[in-house]
XYZ file of C-alpha atoms in Angstrom:
307
model
C 48.983 74.667 9.025
C 45.529 75.587 8.075
C 44.427 71.931 8.141
C 45.675 71.515 11.670
C 43.869 74.514 12.841
C 40.822 73.438 11.036
C 40.958 69.966 12.546
C 41.501 71.634 16.174
C 38.448 73.824 15.408
C 36.397 71.011 14.483
C 37.167 69.226 17.843
C 36.439 72.309 19.687
C 33.244 73.073 18.081
C 31.872 69.399 18.409
C 33.489 68.357 21.590
C 30.462 66.293 22.689
C 30.413 64.428 19.543
C 34.077 63.562 19.626
C 33.643 62.568 23.261
C 30.854 60.073 22.371
C 33.226 58.738 19.675
C 36.257 58.329 22.099
C 35.181 55.043 23.632
C 34.917 53.386 20.344
C 38.267 54.630 19.217
C 39.690 53.271 22.357
C 38.018 49.960 22.003
C 39.398 49.427 18.451
C 42.821 50.760 19.523
C 42.980 48.224 22.319
C 41.351 45.302 20.638
C 42.280 45.649 16.945
C 45.361 47.706 16.516
C 47.672 47.121 19.461
C 47.471 43.368 18.978
C 48.810 43.656 15.562
C 52.223 43.570 17.052
C 51.547 39.980 17.389
C 51.822 39.444 13.651
C 55.539 38.925 14.276
C 54.759 35.545 15.801
C 53.805 34.326 12.270
C 57.555 34.723 11.368
C 59.029 33.013 14.479
C 59.412 29.635 16.113
C 58.048 30.971 19.262
C 59.555 29.911 22.537
C 57.927 30.899 25.743
C 61.135 31.331 27.544
C 62.619 33.649 25.064
C 59.325 35.708 24.498
C 58.141 37.556 21.231
C 61.300 39.245 20.172
C 63.747 36.617 21.576
C 62.258 33.812 19.646
C 64.130 32.488 16.682
C 63.163 34.325 13.335
C 62.210 31.859 10.808
C 60.936 33.973 8.048
C 58.209 32.315 5.883
C 58.964 28.778 7.265
C 55.710 28.603 8.932
C 53.751 29.577 5.849
C 55.933 27.059 3.962
C 54.930 24.134 6.106
C 51.311 24.953 6.168
C 51.379 24.979 2.297
C 53.604 21.895 1.730
C 51.629 19.881 4.322
C 48.560 20.429 2.407
C 46.861 21.885 5.599
C 46.399 25.282 4.355
C 44.766 24.262 1.155
C 42.302 22.090 3.187
C 41.588 24.779 5.685
C 41.007 27.386 2.834
C 38.665 25.057 0.884
C 36.521 24.084 3.887
C 36.289 27.743 5.073
C 35.446 29.171 1.640
C 33.164 26.366 0.909
C 31.136 26.477 4.083
C 30.965 30.402 3.970
C 29.912 30.435 0.275
C 27.155 27.912 1.195
C 26.108 30.190 4.091
C 26.023 33.213 1.995
C 24.071 31.716 -0.940
C 21.638 29.569 0.848
C 21.235 31.986 3.654
C 20.317 35.033 1.326
C 18.143 32.906 -1.104
C 16.038 31.469 1.681
C 15.919 34.812 3.595
C 14.735 36.552 0.484
C 12.163 33.855 -0.260
C 10.879 33.804 3.373
C 10.618 37.670 3.415
C 8.742 37.785 0.213
C 6.334 35.080 1.350
C 5.628 36.779 4.723
C 5.321 40.244 3.087
C 2.450 38.676 0.688
C 0.521 37.400 3.909
C -2.497 39.636 4.789
C -3.195 38.270 8.286
C -1.291 40.436 10.721
C -1.338 38.059 13.616
C -0.047 35.077 11.474
C 2.608 37.198 10.037
C 3.795 38.323 13.632
C 3.949 34.578 14.895
C 5.597 33.340 11.964
C 8.266 36.174 12.290
C 8.853 35.453 15.956
C 9.079 31.761 15.535
C 11.729 32.098 12.649
C 13.682 34.888 14.643
C 13.696 33.007 17.953
C 16.573 30.402 17.110
C 18.875 33.322 16.609
C 18.950 33.954 20.250
C 19.784 30.361 21.184
C 23.281 30.141 22.210
C 25.683 27.690 20.487
C 26.213 25.723 23.682
C 22.437 25.017 23.796
C 22.657 24.169 20.055
C 25.359 21.763 20.783
C 23.206 19.944 23.350
C 20.237 19.903 20.864
C 22.485 18.388 18.244
C 24.001 15.783 20.610
C 20.601 14.665 21.875
C 19.413 14.318 18.193
C 22.452 12.256 17.021
C 23.908 10.340 19.816
C 24.613 6.911 18.907
C 23.436 5.347 22.007
C 20.350 7.385 23.057
C 19.897 10.174 20.512
C 16.370 10.661 19.088
C 17.339 9.631 15.654
C 18.763 6.089 16.623
C 16.096 5.790 19.171
C 13.349 6.381 16.421
C 15.191 3.954 14.069
C 15.379 1.212 16.742
C 11.565 1.554 17.259
C 11.192 0.761 13.469
C 13.718 -2.245 13.643
C 16.198 -0.424 11.750
C 20.139 -0.256 12.255
C 21.403 2.740 14.196
C 23.431 5.357 12.380
C 26.741 6.614 13.777
C 26.458 10.207 12.720
C 29.565 11.286 14.673
C 31.711 8.882 12.629
C 30.245 9.973 9.368
C 32.287 13.139 8.008
C 30.228 13.773 4.774
C 27.006 14.065 6.830
C 28.183 17.054 8.678
C 28.759 19.184 5.582
C 24.981 19.138 5.171
C 24.087 19.265 8.992
C 26.326 22.231 9.714
C 24.851 24.237 6.852
C 21.292 23.170 7.903
C 21.786 24.292 11.556
C 23.438 27.357 10.469
C 20.279 28.304 8.382
C 18.048 27.266 11.021
C 19.752 29.628 13.469
C 20.478 32.643 11.321
C 17.488 32.551 8.727
C 15.198 34.761 10.934
C 17.709 37.535 11.352
C 18.406 37.771 7.598
C 14.758 37.547 6.846
C 14.017 40.609 9.096
C 16.459 42.794 7.194
C 14.997 41.809 3.783
C 11.496 42.231 5.244
C 12.244 45.690 6.313
C 13.619 46.519 2.847
C 10.387 45.271 1.274
C 8.264 47.327 3.731
C 10.047 50.355 2.454
C 8.906 49.676 -1.220
C 6.223 52.159 -2.299
C 2.890 50.739 -2.816
C 2.464 52.755 -5.760
C 4.516 50.397 -7.891
C 2.431 47.490 -6.953
C -0.769 49.291 -7.708
C 0.432 50.415 -11.088
C 1.441 46.669 -11.738
C -2.009 45.497 -10.832
C -3.616 47.968 -13.038
C -1.399 46.605 -15.989
C -2.790 43.289 -15.138
C 0.352 41.689 -13.498
C -0.227 38.755 -11.101
C 1.602 38.269 -7.733
C 4.401 36.251 -9.327
C 4.922 38.972 -11.922
C 4.981 41.696 -9.241
C 7.438 39.935 -6.921
C 9.590 39.118 -9.846
C 9.665 42.623 -11.552
C 9.249 44.799 -8.560
C 10.195 43.271 -5.197
C 13.324 41.406 -6.342
C 14.905 44.257 -8.193
C 14.157 46.614 -5.176
C 16.069 44.097 -2.829
C 19.133 44.227 -5.063
C 21.054 47.042 -3.251
C 20.211 45.324 0.113
C 21.512 42.117 -1.175
C 24.683 43.634 -2.598
C 25.467 45.333 0.875
C 24.911 42.223 2.813
C 27.021 40.320 0.219
C 29.865 42.738 0.671
C 29.765 42.467 4.285
C 29.611 38.785 4.192
C 32.654 38.548 1.727
C 34.827 40.779 4.006
C 34.627 37.957 6.545
C 34.378 35.097 4.118
C 37.676 33.585 5.598
C 36.517 33.969 9.013
C 34.578 30.909 9.840
C 31.631 30.431 12.150
C 34.020 29.419 15.058
C 31.344 28.851 17.825
C 29.120 26.828 15.461
C 31.918 24.551 14.268
C 33.578 24.077 17.692
C 30.500 23.474 19.571
C 28.966 20.866 17.111
C 32.224 19.074 16.017
C 34.479 19.691 19.262
C 37.696 17.580 19.086
C 36.367 14.888 17.146
C 39.245 14.078 14.821
C 37.255 11.785 12.659
C 35.380 14.853 11.271
C 38.311 17.333 10.743
C 38.769 16.569 7.046
C 35.217 17.613 6.215
C 34.640 20.285 8.960
C 37.876 21.847 9.929
C 38.262 25.586 9.165
C 40.958 28.095 9.826
C 39.547 29.399 12.999
C 39.271 25.776 14.729
C 42.820 25.085 13.505
C 44.220 28.236 15.134
C 42.343 27.348 18.321
C 43.657 23.875 18.333
C 47.238 24.944 17.504
C 47.131 27.308 20.686
C 45.322 24.960 22.837
C 46.781 21.515 22.107
C 50.039 21.934 20.534
C 51.053 25.433 21.728
C 52.451 26.357 18.126
C 51.812 30.026 18.373
C 53.984 30.736 15.231
C 51.967 28.220 13.042
C 48.695 29.713 14.451
C 49.578 33.194 13.877
C 50.619 32.323 10.452
C 47.231 30.724 9.643
C 45.484 33.614 11.219
C 47.512 36.183 9.261
C 46.807 34.281 6.045
C 43.263 34.426 6.900
C 43.120 38.131 7.335
C 45.162 38.785 4.154
C 43.172 36.678 1.935
C 39.873 38.258 3.234
C 41.180 41.714 2.837
C 42.369 41.139 -0.882
C 38.961 39.553 -1.582
C 36.686 42.423 -0.204
C 38.843 45.100 -2.004
C 38.519 43.080 -5.416
C 34.912 42.422 -5.060
C 34.158 46.073 -4.002
C 36.324 47.221 -7.070
C 34.295 45.089 -9.382
C 31.002 46.162 -7.988
C 32.105 49.809 -8.278
C 32.733 49.431 -11.870
C 29.401 47.772 -12.502
C 27.413 50.188 -10.433
C 29.080 52.767 -8.217
C 25.984 53.234 -6.029
C 26.212 49.678 -4.769
C 29.798 49.821 -3.591
C 30.804 50.168 0.174
C 33.519 52.544 -0.720
């Protein structure tokens, strides 16, 4: 009873703050919690005539089909593989660029370089797909037009699945590198100059200062960004994959992820049960992963854990 009175007292005391929080609570209630009722779709053979609770209950048949057909394994490996590449290369290049920019003394060059690198982040994926199409179109793309000028054979990129493994990673880095770099650059700016001055007095060169001061100081930022990224490691970059690949079935083996499969299941085959099963698997896998990684990090260093 005391806890109830305490909570009511807290609300009455901080009414303005709770009112400011209310829109966020309503947003998550409508968009995150109420839709969870739809998880039941994963255990049914959904029929539009019978509705959600009138459709035949099939238990784990949808999950069994995804597993036995090999679709689930392929989607999992593709989704994990691409996201691991995004995390590893994205953070490595972001740290590298942030360190290089922090060491540049020319203020105007630093601002120009930072703006140029950050600009692609604001380009929509639709515009990106147009750029990519004009680069690699077989008939009139920039690549093949250039090759023809040098009397070389054109390359059919849109029928070469292995090439898109590298292209997708490349364009992801091009679009998101600037945003990640700004985060690390802000962390570097917060490092006290006293550390660097002391290192200079001890005779440390620029590489030693970066390796022994800057990199260790970026560790907390890196761990936090890593945990956030791992929390959505099973959630693919749908806009990126769908806009670049579209419905090109030739490339699906190398580029298909869970998000694009779910979208096609709903749009093309109307298999709501199978799509929901894949989405539920995606969410549970990501949840277990982030809990496990956070537990390991908390055991290693409690200060770096998210919770």
